[in-house]
mmCIF file of C-alpha atoms and ligand atoms in Angstrom:
data_model
loop_
_atom_site.group_PDB
_atom_site.id
_atom_site.type_symbol
_atom_site.label_atom_id
_atom_site.label_comp_id
_atom_site.label_asym_id
_atom_site.label_seq_id
_atom_site.Cartn_x
_atom_site.Cartn_y
_atom_site.Cartn_z
ATOM 1 C CA MET A 1 157.213 -54.201 -76.794
ATOM 2 C CA LYS A 2 154.927 -51.977 -78.859
ATOM 3 C CA SER A 3 151.658 -53.370 -80.159
ATOM 4 C CA TRP A 4 148.700 -52.111 -82.178
ATOM 5 C CA GLN A 5 145.073 -53.005 -81.676
ATOM 6 C CA THR A 6 142.656 -53.370 -84.614
ATOM 7 C CA SER A 7 139.019 -54.473 -84.554
ATOM 8 C CA ARG A 8 140.070 -58.059 -85.228
ATOM 9 C CA ARG A 9 143.473 -58.620 -83.634
ATOM 10 C CA ARG A 10 146.468 -57.203 -81.860
ATOM 11 C CA LEU A 11 149.565 -56.760 -83.999
ATOM 12 C CA SER A 12 152.913 -56.864 -82.244
ATOM 13 C CA PHE A 13 156.266 -55.578 -83.384
ATOM 14 C CA GLU A 14 158.898 -58.150 -82.455
ATOM 15 C CA ARG A 15 159.733 -57.686 -86.125
ATOM 16 C CA THR A 16 158.973 -54.987 -88.659
ATOM 17 C CA LEU A 17 155.649 -55.454 -90.424
ATOM 18 C CA VAL A 18 155.282 -54.936 -94.154
ATOM 19 C CA MET A 19 152.134 -53.282 -95.479
ATOM 20 C CA ALA A 20 151.393 -54.009 -99.131
ATOM 21 C CA ILE A 21 149.831 -51.352 -101.341
ATOM 22 C CA LEU A 22 146.842 -52.540 -103.368
ATOM 23 C CA ASN A 23 145.552 -49.682 -105.479
ATOM 24 C CA ILE A 24 142.134 -50.124 -107.023
ATOM 25 C CA THR A 25 142.211 -47.309 -109.532
ATOM 26 C CA PRO A 26 141.373 -47.646 -113.236
ATOM 27 C CA ASP A 27 145.024 -47.689 -114.278
ATOM 28 C CA SER A 28 146.199 -50.180 -111.638
ATOM 29 C CA PHE A 29 145.507 -53.430 -113.426
ATOM 30 C CA SER A 30 146.806 -54.970 -116.582
ATOM 31 C CA ASP A 31 143.875 -54.223 -118.862
ATOM 32 C CA GLY A 32 143.890 -50.593 -117.714
ATOM 33 C CA GLY A 33 140.262 -50.326 -118.715
ATOM 34 C CA GLU A 34 137.238 -48.993 -116.934
ATOM 35 C CA PHE A 35 136.375 -52.379 -115.575
ATOM 36 C CA LEU A 36 138.049 -53.065 -112.305
ATOM 37 C CA SER A 37 137.941 -56.778 -111.988
ATOM 38 C CA VAL A 38 137.493 -58.021 -108.456
ATOM 39 C CA ASP A 39 139.103 -61.290 -109.559
ATOM 40 C CA ASP A 40 142.268 -59.518 -110.686
ATOM 41 C CA ALA A 41 142.446 -57.638 -107.403
ATOM 42 C CA VAL A 42 141.986 -60.842 -105.399
ATOM 43 C CA LYS A 43 144.761 -62.511 -107.444
ATOM 44 C CA GLN A 44 147.045 -59.586 -106.735
ATOM 45 C CA ALA A 45 146.148 -59.780 -103.018
ATOM 46 C CA GLU A 46 146.983 -63.483 -102.991
ATOM 47 C CA LYS A 47 150.376 -62.818 -104.574
ATOM 48 C CA LEU A 48 151.151 -60.076 -102.034
ATOM 49 C CA ILE A 49 150.173 -62.374 -99.150
ATOM 50 C CA GLU A 50 152.302 -65.218 -100.528
ATOM 51 C CA GLU A 51 155.222 -62.819 -100.729
ATOM 52 C CA GLY A 52 154.848 -61.974 -97.063
ATOM 53 C CA ALA A 53 152.433 -59.056 -96.700
ATOM 54 C CA ASP A 54 151.477 -58.510 -93.054
ATOM 55 C CA ILE A 55 148.781 -55.944 -93.881
ATOM 56 C CA LEU A 56 147.010 -55.093 -97.167
ATOM 57 C CA ASP A 57 146.345 -51.394 -97.719
ATOM 58 C CA ILE A 58 143.484 -51.079 -100.190
ATOM 59 C CA GLY A 59 142.763 -47.683 -101.731
ATOM 60 C CA GLY A 60 140.482 -46.371 -104.476
ATOM 61 C CA GLU A 61 141.641 -42.768 -104.725
ATOM 62 C CA SER A 62 145.143 -41.835 -105.778
ATOM 63 C CA THR A 63 146.762 -39.134 -103.651
ATOM 64 C CA ARG A 64 149.865 -38.727 -105.776
ATOM 65 C CA PRO A 65 150.649 -35.233 -107.101
ATOM 66 C CA ASN A 66 148.148 -34.044 -109.741
ATOM 67 C CA SER A 67 145.545 -36.752 -109.048
ATOM 68 C CA GLN A 68 141.858 -35.960 -109.372
ATOM 69 C CA ARG A 69 139.534 -36.454 -106.424
ATOM 70 C CA VAL A 70 136.972 -39.175 -106.923
ATOM 71 C CA SER A 71 133.479 -39.156 -105.412
ATOM 72 C CA ALA A 72 132.684 -41.198 -102.310
ATOM 73 C CA GLU A 73 130.301 -43.323 -104.400
ATOM 74 C CA GLU A 74 133.032 -44.126 -106.918
ATOM 75 C CA GLU A 75 135.558 -44.878 -104.188
ATOM 76 C CA ILE A 76 133.086 -47.234 -102.473
ATOM 77 C CA HIS A 77 132.318 -48.876 -105.806
ATOM 78 C CA ARG A 78 136.033 -49.512 -106.326
ATOM 79 C CA VAL A 79 137.133 -50.744 -102.902
ATOM 80 C CA VAL A 80 134.186 -52.389 -101.159
ATOM 81 C CA PRO A 81 133.780 -55.448 -103.449
ATOM 82 C CA VAL A 82 137.535 -56.057 -103.289
ATOM 83 C CA ILE A 83 137.695 -55.747 -99.497
ATOM 84 C CA GLU A 84 134.722 -58.091 -99.179
ATOM 85 C CA ALA A 85 136.283 -60.703 -101.472
ATOM 86 C CA VAL A 86 139.741 -60.487 -99.873
ATOM 87 C CA ALA A 87 138.379 -60.591 -96.310
ATOM 88 C CA LYS A 88 136.333 -63.670 -97.165
ATOM 89 C CA ARG A 89 139.310 -65.512 -98.670
ATOM 90 C CA PHE A 90 142.282 -64.541 -96.500
ATOM 91 C CA ASP A 91 142.896 -63.857 -92.835
ATOM 92 C CA VAL A 92 145.103 -60.852 -93.484
ATOM 93 C CA PRO A 93 144.527 -57.495 -91.783
ATOM 94 C CA ILE A 94 143.061 -55.061 -94.318
ATOM 95 C CA SER A 95 143.432 -51.319 -94.065
ATOM 96 C CA VAL A 96 141.418 -48.927 -96.190
ATOM 97 C CA ASP A 97 143.351 -45.954 -97.570
ATOM 98 C CA THR A 98 140.715 -43.214 -97.497
ATOM 99 C CA SER A 99 140.068 -39.801 -96.038
ATOM 100 C CA LYS A 100 136.272 -39.970 -96.404
ATOM 101 C CA SER A 101 134.196 -41.212 -93.459
ATOM 102 C CA VAL A 102 131.430 -42.747 -95.593
ATOM 103 C CA VAL A 103 134.000 -44.764 -97.511
ATOM 104 C CA ALA A 104 135.685 -45.803 -94.261
ATOM 105 C CA GLU A 105 132.352 -46.936 -92.815
ATOM 106 C CA LYS A 106 131.460 -49.120 -95.836
ATOM 107 C CA ALA A 107 134.993 -50.493 -96.035
ATOM 108 C CA VAL A 108 134.943 -51.481 -92.359
ATOM 109 C CA GLU A 109 131.538 -53.150 -92.780
ATOM 110 C CA ALA A 110 133.074 -55.088 -95.693
ATOM 111 C CA GLY A 111 135.955 -56.334 -93.517
ATOM 112 C CA ALA A 112 138.628 -53.632 -93.198
ATOM 113 C CA GLU A 113 140.028 -53.452 -89.661
ATOM 114 C CA ILE A 114 142.288 -50.410 -90.036
ATOM 115 C CA ILE A 115 141.557 -46.944 -91.458
ATOM 116 C CA ASN A 116 144.541 -45.235 -93.131
ATOM 117 C CA ASP A 117 143.858 -41.507 -93.308
ATOM 118 C CA ILE A 118 146.514 -39.432 -95.120
ATOM 119 C CA SER A 119 144.900 -36.277 -93.713
ATOM 120 C CA ALA A 120 144.907 -37.401 -90.045
ATOM 121 C CA LEU A 121 141.232 -36.380 -89.654
ATOM 122 C CA ARG A 122 141.679 -32.965 -91.323
ATOM 123 C CA PHE A 123 139.618 -33.672 -94.472
ATOM 124 C CA ASP A 124 136.748 -35.463 -92.715
ATOM 125 C CA GLU A 125 136.998 -35.669 -88.940
ATOM 126 C CA LYS A 126 134.090 -38.133 -88.739
ATOM 127 C CA ILE A 127 136.670 -40.785 -89.623
ATOM 128 C CA GLY A 128 137.500 -40.554 -85.911
ATOM 129 C CA GLU A 129 133.924 -41.408 -85.018
ATOM 130 C CA VAL A 130 133.850 -44.385 -87.419
ATOM 131 C CA ALA A 131 137.172 -45.676 -86.056
ATOM 132 C CA ALA A 132 136.003 -45.359 -82.437
ATOM 133 C CA ARG A 133 132.607 -46.993 -83.011
ATOM 134 C CA HIS A 134 134.049 -49.973 -84.896
ATOM 135 C CA LYS A 135 137.227 -50.111 -82.770
ATOM 136 C CA THR A 136 139.430 -50.198 -85.870
ATOM 137 C CA GLY A 137 143.098 -49.331 -86.032
ATOM 138 C CA LEU A 138 143.650 -45.745 -87.188
ATOM 139 C CA ILE A 139 146.677 -44.434 -89.065
ATOM 140 C CA LEU A 140 147.211 -40.689 -88.637
ATOM 141 C CA MET A 141 149.545 -39.475 -91.396
ATOM 142 C CA HIS A 142 151.115 -36.029 -91.430
ATOM 143 C CA SER A 143 150.228 -33.790 -94.366
ATOM 144 C CA ARG A 144 149.307 -30.126 -94.782
ATOM 145 C CA GLY A 145 146.842 -28.273 -96.990
ATOM 146 C CA THR A 146 143.815 -29.602 -98.845
ATOM 147 C CA PHE A 147 143.671 -32.582 -101.206
ATOM 148 C CA GLU A 148 144.377 -30.198 -104.085
ATOM 149 C CA THR A 149 147.136 -28.163 -102.392
ATOM 150 C CA MET A 150 148.945 -30.706 -100.190
ATOM 151 C CA HIS A 151 151.646 -31.326 -102.792
ATOM 152 C CA SER A 152 152.326 -27.617 -103.369
ATOM 153 C CA GLN A 153 152.671 -26.320 -99.792
ATOM 154 C CA GLU A 154 155.488 -23.905 -98.980
ATOM 155 C CA PRO A 155 157.836 -25.938 -96.770
ATOM 156 C CA VAL A 156 157.792 -25.137 -93.053
ATOM 157 C CA GLU A 157 160.998 -24.052 -91.342
ATOM 158 C CA ASP A 158 161.251 -26.897 -88.824
ATOM 159 C CA ILE A 159 159.687 -30.087 -90.116
ATOM 160 C CA PHE A 160 160.292 -32.029 -86.884
ATOM 161 C CA ALA A 161 158.515 -29.399 -84.771
ATOM 162 C CA GLU A 162 155.669 -29.255 -87.309
ATOM 163 C CA ILE A 163 155.140 -33.031 -87.377
ATOM 164 C CA SER A 164 155.408 -33.318 -83.619
ATOM 165 C CA LYS A 165 152.797 -30.584 -83.124
ATOM 166 C CA THR A 166 150.475 -32.173 -85.712
ATOM 167 C CA PHE A 167 150.850 -35.659 -84.196
ATOM 168 C CA HIS A 168 149.857 -34.256 -80.785
ATOM 169 C CA SER A 169 146.820 -32.437 -82.173
ATOM 170 C CA SER A 170 145.614 -35.300 -84.372
ATOM 171 C CA ILE A 171 145.970 -37.811 -81.517
ATOM 172 C CA LYS A 172 143.935 -35.441 -79.351
ATOM 173 C CA LYS A 173 141.276 -35.090 -82.046
ATOM 174 C CA ALA A 174 141.044 -38.882 -82.477
ATOM 175 C CA GLU A 175 140.759 -39.331 -78.712
ATOM 176 C CA SER A 176 137.978 -36.732 -78.578
ATOM 177 C CA PHE A 177 135.913 -39.137 -80.719
ATOM 178 C CA GLY A 178 136.708 -41.991 -78.358
ATOM 179 C CA VAL A 179 139.611 -43.632 -80.202
ATOM 180 C CA LYS A 180 141.879 -45.207 -77.581
ATOM 181 C CA PRO A 181 145.667 -44.702 -77.866
ATOM 182 C CA GLU A 182 146.357 -48.397 -78.478
ATOM 183 C CA TYR A 183 144.402 -48.202 -81.776
ATOM 184 C CA ILE A 184 146.483 -45.326 -83.181
ATOM 185 C CA ALA A 185 149.541 -45.532 -85.455
ATOM 186 C CA LEU A 186 151.499 -42.510 -86.711
ATOM 187 C CA ASP A 187 153.067 -41.826 -90.108
ATOM 188 C CA ILE A 188 155.454 -39.012 -91.069
ATOM 189 C CA GLY A 189 153.926 -38.812 -94.564
ATOM 190 C CA ILE A 190 157.003 -38.974 -96.765
ATOM 191 C CA GLY A 191 156.402 -36.947 -99.945
ATOM 192 C CA PHE A 192 153.438 -35.023 -98.555
ATOM 193 C CA SER A 193 153.965 -31.278 -98.029
ATOM 194 C CA LYS A 194 157.720 -31.644 -97.496
ATOM 195 C CA ASN A 195 160.596 -30.510 -99.644
ATOM 196 C CA PHE A 196 163.308 -32.838 -100.949
ATOM 197 C CA GLU A 197 165.751 -32.178 -98.086
ATOM 198 C CA GLN A 198 163.040 -32.567 -95.447
ATOM 199 C CA ASN A 199 162.091 -36.015 -96.746
ATOM 200 C CA LEU A 200 165.735 -37.052 -96.381
ATOM 201 C CA GLU A 201 166.129 -35.419 -92.971
ATOM 202 C CA LEU A 202 163.005 -37.169 -91.672
ATOM 203 C CA LEU A 203 164.265 -40.590 -92.747
ATOM 204 C CA GLY A 204 167.751 -39.952 -91.389
ATOM 205 C CA LYS A 205 166.556 -38.744 -88.002
ATOM 206 C CA LEU A 206 163.303 -40.631 -87.634
ATOM 207 C CA ASP A 207 164.456 -41.860 -84.216
ATOM 208 C CA LYS A 208 163.996 -38.294 -82.899
ATOM 209 C CA LEU A 209 160.232 -38.492 -83.503
ATOM 210 C CA ILE A 210 159.993 -42.083 -82.323
ATOM 211 C CA THR A 211 161.575 -41.143 -79.008
ATOM 212 C CA GLU A 212 158.935 -38.458 -78.622
ATOM 213 C CA PHE A 213 156.022 -40.835 -79.359
ATOM 214 C CA PRO A 214 157.318 -44.106 -77.908
ATOM 215 C CA ASP A 215 153.916 -45.753 -77.437
ATOM 216 C CA TYR A 216 152.654 -45.445 -81.003
ATOM 217 C CA PRO A 217 153.654 -47.694 -83.890
ATOM 218 C CA MET A 218 155.451 -45.645 -86.554
ATOM 219 C CA LEU A 219 154.678 -46.284 -90.203
ATOM 220 C CA VAL A 220 156.855 -45.084 -93.090
ATOM 221 C CA GLY A 221 156.138 -45.240 -96.815
ATOM 222 C CA THR A 222 158.907 -44.321 -99.262
ATOM 223 C CA SER A 223 157.926 -46.753 -102.008
ATOM 224 C CA ARG A 224 158.745 -45.393 -105.489
ATOM 225 C CA LYS A 225 158.332 -41.819 -104.262
ATOM 226 C CA SER A 226 159.733 -38.885 -106.199
ATOM 227 C CA PHE A 227 162.651 -38.046 -103.863
ATOM 228 C CA ILE A 228 164.128 -41.400 -104.966
ATOM 229 C CA GLY A 229 163.607 -40.509 -108.625
ATOM 230 C CA LYS A 230 165.331 -37.186 -108.041
ATOM 231 C CA ILE A 231 168.414 -38.707 -106.377
ATOM 232 C CA LEU A 232 168.719 -41.231 -109.196
ATOM 233 C CA GLY A 233 168.649 -38.613 -111.929
ATOM 234 C CA GLY A 234 164.948 -38.615 -112.770
ATOM 235 C CA VAL A 235 164.239 -42.339 -113.156
ATOM 236 C CA ALA A 236 160.572 -43.377 -113.570
ATOM 237 C CA ALA A 237 158.514 -44.889 -110.739
ATOM 238 C CA GLY A 238 159.110 -48.428 -112.024
ATOM 239 C CA GLU A 239 162.893 -47.926 -111.735
ATOM 240 C CA ARG A 240 162.927 -47.007 -108.057
ATOM 241 C CA LEU A 241 163.098 -50.422 -106.373
ATOM 242 C CA SER A 242 166.704 -50.176 -105.152
ATOM 243 C CA GLY A 243 166.021 -46.695 -103.841
ATOM 244 C CA THR A 244 162.889 -47.942 -102.116
ATOM 245 C CA LEU A 245 164.825 -50.765 -100.450
ATOM 246 C CA ALA A 246 167.666 -48.497 -99.302
ATOM 247 C CA SER A 247 165.352 -45.849 -97.863
ATOM 248 C CA THR A 248 163.107 -48.470 -96.268
ATOM 249 C CA ALA A 249 166.140 -50.103 -94.632
ATOM 250 C CA ILE A 250 167.174 -46.735 -93.158
ATOM 251 C CA ALA A 251 163.639 -46.126 -91.840
ATOM 252 C CA VAL A 252 163.578 -49.547 -90.194
ATOM 253 C CA TRP A 253 167.063 -49.089 -88.746
ATOM 254 C CA ASN A 254 165.863 -45.805 -87.269
ATOM 255 C CA GLY A 255 162.857 -47.473 -85.648
ATOM 256 C CA ALA A 256 159.943 -47.681 -88.113
ATOM 257 C CA ASN A 257 157.556 -50.490 -87.097
ATOM 258 C CA ILE A 258 155.615 -50.785 -90.352
ATOM 259 C CA VAL A 259 156.726 -50.041 -93.908
ATOM 260 C CA ARG A 260 154.253 -49.429 -96.745
ATOM 261 C CA VAL A 261 155.473 -50.664 -100.127
ATOM 262 C CA HIS A 262 154.541 -51.899 -103.606
ATOM 263 C CA ASP A 263 157.289 -54.549 -103.991
ATOM 264 C CA LEU A 264 156.697 -57.236 -101.395
ATOM 265 C CA LYS A 265 159.204 -59.997 -101.895
ATOM 266 C CA GLU A 266 162.198 -57.669 -102.127
ATOM 267 C CA THR A 267 161.084 -55.535 -99.190
ATOM 268 C CA VAL A 268 160.318 -58.502 -96.940
ATOM 269 C CA GLU A 269 163.856 -59.794 -97.583
ATOM 270 C CA ALA A 270 165.504 -56.409 -97.020
ATOM 271 C CA VAL A 271 163.580 -55.850 -93.798
ATOM 272 C CA LYS A 272 164.528 -59.313 -92.510
ATOM 273 C CA ILE A 273 168.189 -58.387 -92.902
ATOM 274 C CA VAL A 274 167.781 -55.095 -91.043
ATOM 275 C CA ASP A 275 165.767 -56.764 -88.264
ATOM 276 C CA ALA A 276 168.407 -59.489 -87.889
ATOM 277 C CA ILE A 277 171.234 -56.966 -87.591
ATOM 278 C CA ARG A 278 169.265 -54.853 -85.150
ATOM 279 C CA ASN A 279 168.418 -57.845 -82.969
ATOM 280 C CA ASN A 280 172.128 -58.559 -82.615
ATOM 281 C CA THR A 281 173.115 -55.016 -81.770
ATOM 282 C CA ASN A 282 172.646 -53.698 -78.314
HETATM 283 C C1 LIG B 1 151.167 -42.971 -98.023
HETATM 284 C C2 LIG B 1 149.836 -43.359 -97.796
HETATM 285 C C3 LIG B 1 152.092 -42.985 -96.949
HETATM 286 C C4 LIG B 1 150.268 -43.783 -95.568
HETATM 287 C C5 LIG B 1 150.068 -42.803 -99.868
HETATM 288 C C6 LIG B 1 152.010 -43.185 -102.691
HETATM 289 C C7 LIG B 1 151.109 -42.052 -102.362
HETATM 290 N N1 LIG B 1 149.392 -43.778 -96.579
HETATM 291 N N2 LIG B 1 149.173 -43.257 -98.965
HETATM 292 N N3 LIG B 1 151.577 -43.403 -95.732
HETATM 293 N N4 LIG B 1 151.286 -42.635 -99.341
HETATM 294 N N5 LIG B 1 149.867 -44.177 -94.355
HETATM 295 O O1 LIG B 1 151.811 -44.340 -102.294
HETATM 296 O O2 LIG B 1 152.983 -42.888 -103.438
HETATM 297 O O3 LIG B 1 153.270 -42.630 -97.033
HETATM 298 S S1 LIG B 1 149.624 -42.518 -101.516
#
């Protein structure tokens, strides 16, 4: 049975874990204003936990196509008070979605026990040092290019070979900082530097990569992503729940251990169904 070590606990995968997205960006909360209320974020965290979140992924910098980079100071200002408040109130594992080592450090001091790096140590390799020193979990997600260019990369010929090669090199880099294998989780990075067909191919044949990296938990995030919008004729992000559930179910069926989503209740139910079917199929 696979498991994953964080600085505060060991997570095991008898069932699929659901990671809830909690974005702390100026447009994430109802008032949409400049004030990011810690209270609102804590209320949202409580709702996600009640709906069955196994992990909360808290991020202060959007990495969607066409987003602007924010400074480390601004990112810290957004996420640290929320992480502190949530960690004080709830015993839920918190991951910080950042690719900056100074942000990761402050977030971990505030109570985060996992670092989720969409660049897999390419933007700021010191994340590896922070993860090793604090013994946090570390998510290494596949992407290519810089923050500004990662959504406009020319697709590679063989996406499986590319991801496999990158997983090997990012694991090696993390280990060079002293991160032990049991702290590492991998993520194929759906929607990052892949074309439409490659996103579909990766979900459909995810088991190929899982067989190659059997010891590492595999995380997959399809939630509301644009390939779903495209299949459904251009529907907006808010209209992609069914597509999120279908693609998440396929990822879980093909071996994903953790799924990263916005809609908790629906995903928790869908994943329970897939897990139940899988547990009765030999
Ligand atoms: C992912 C992420 C993902 C991990 C984002 C969005 C874009 N972190 N951060 N995996 N996506 N580990 O949520 O649409 O797929 S930001």
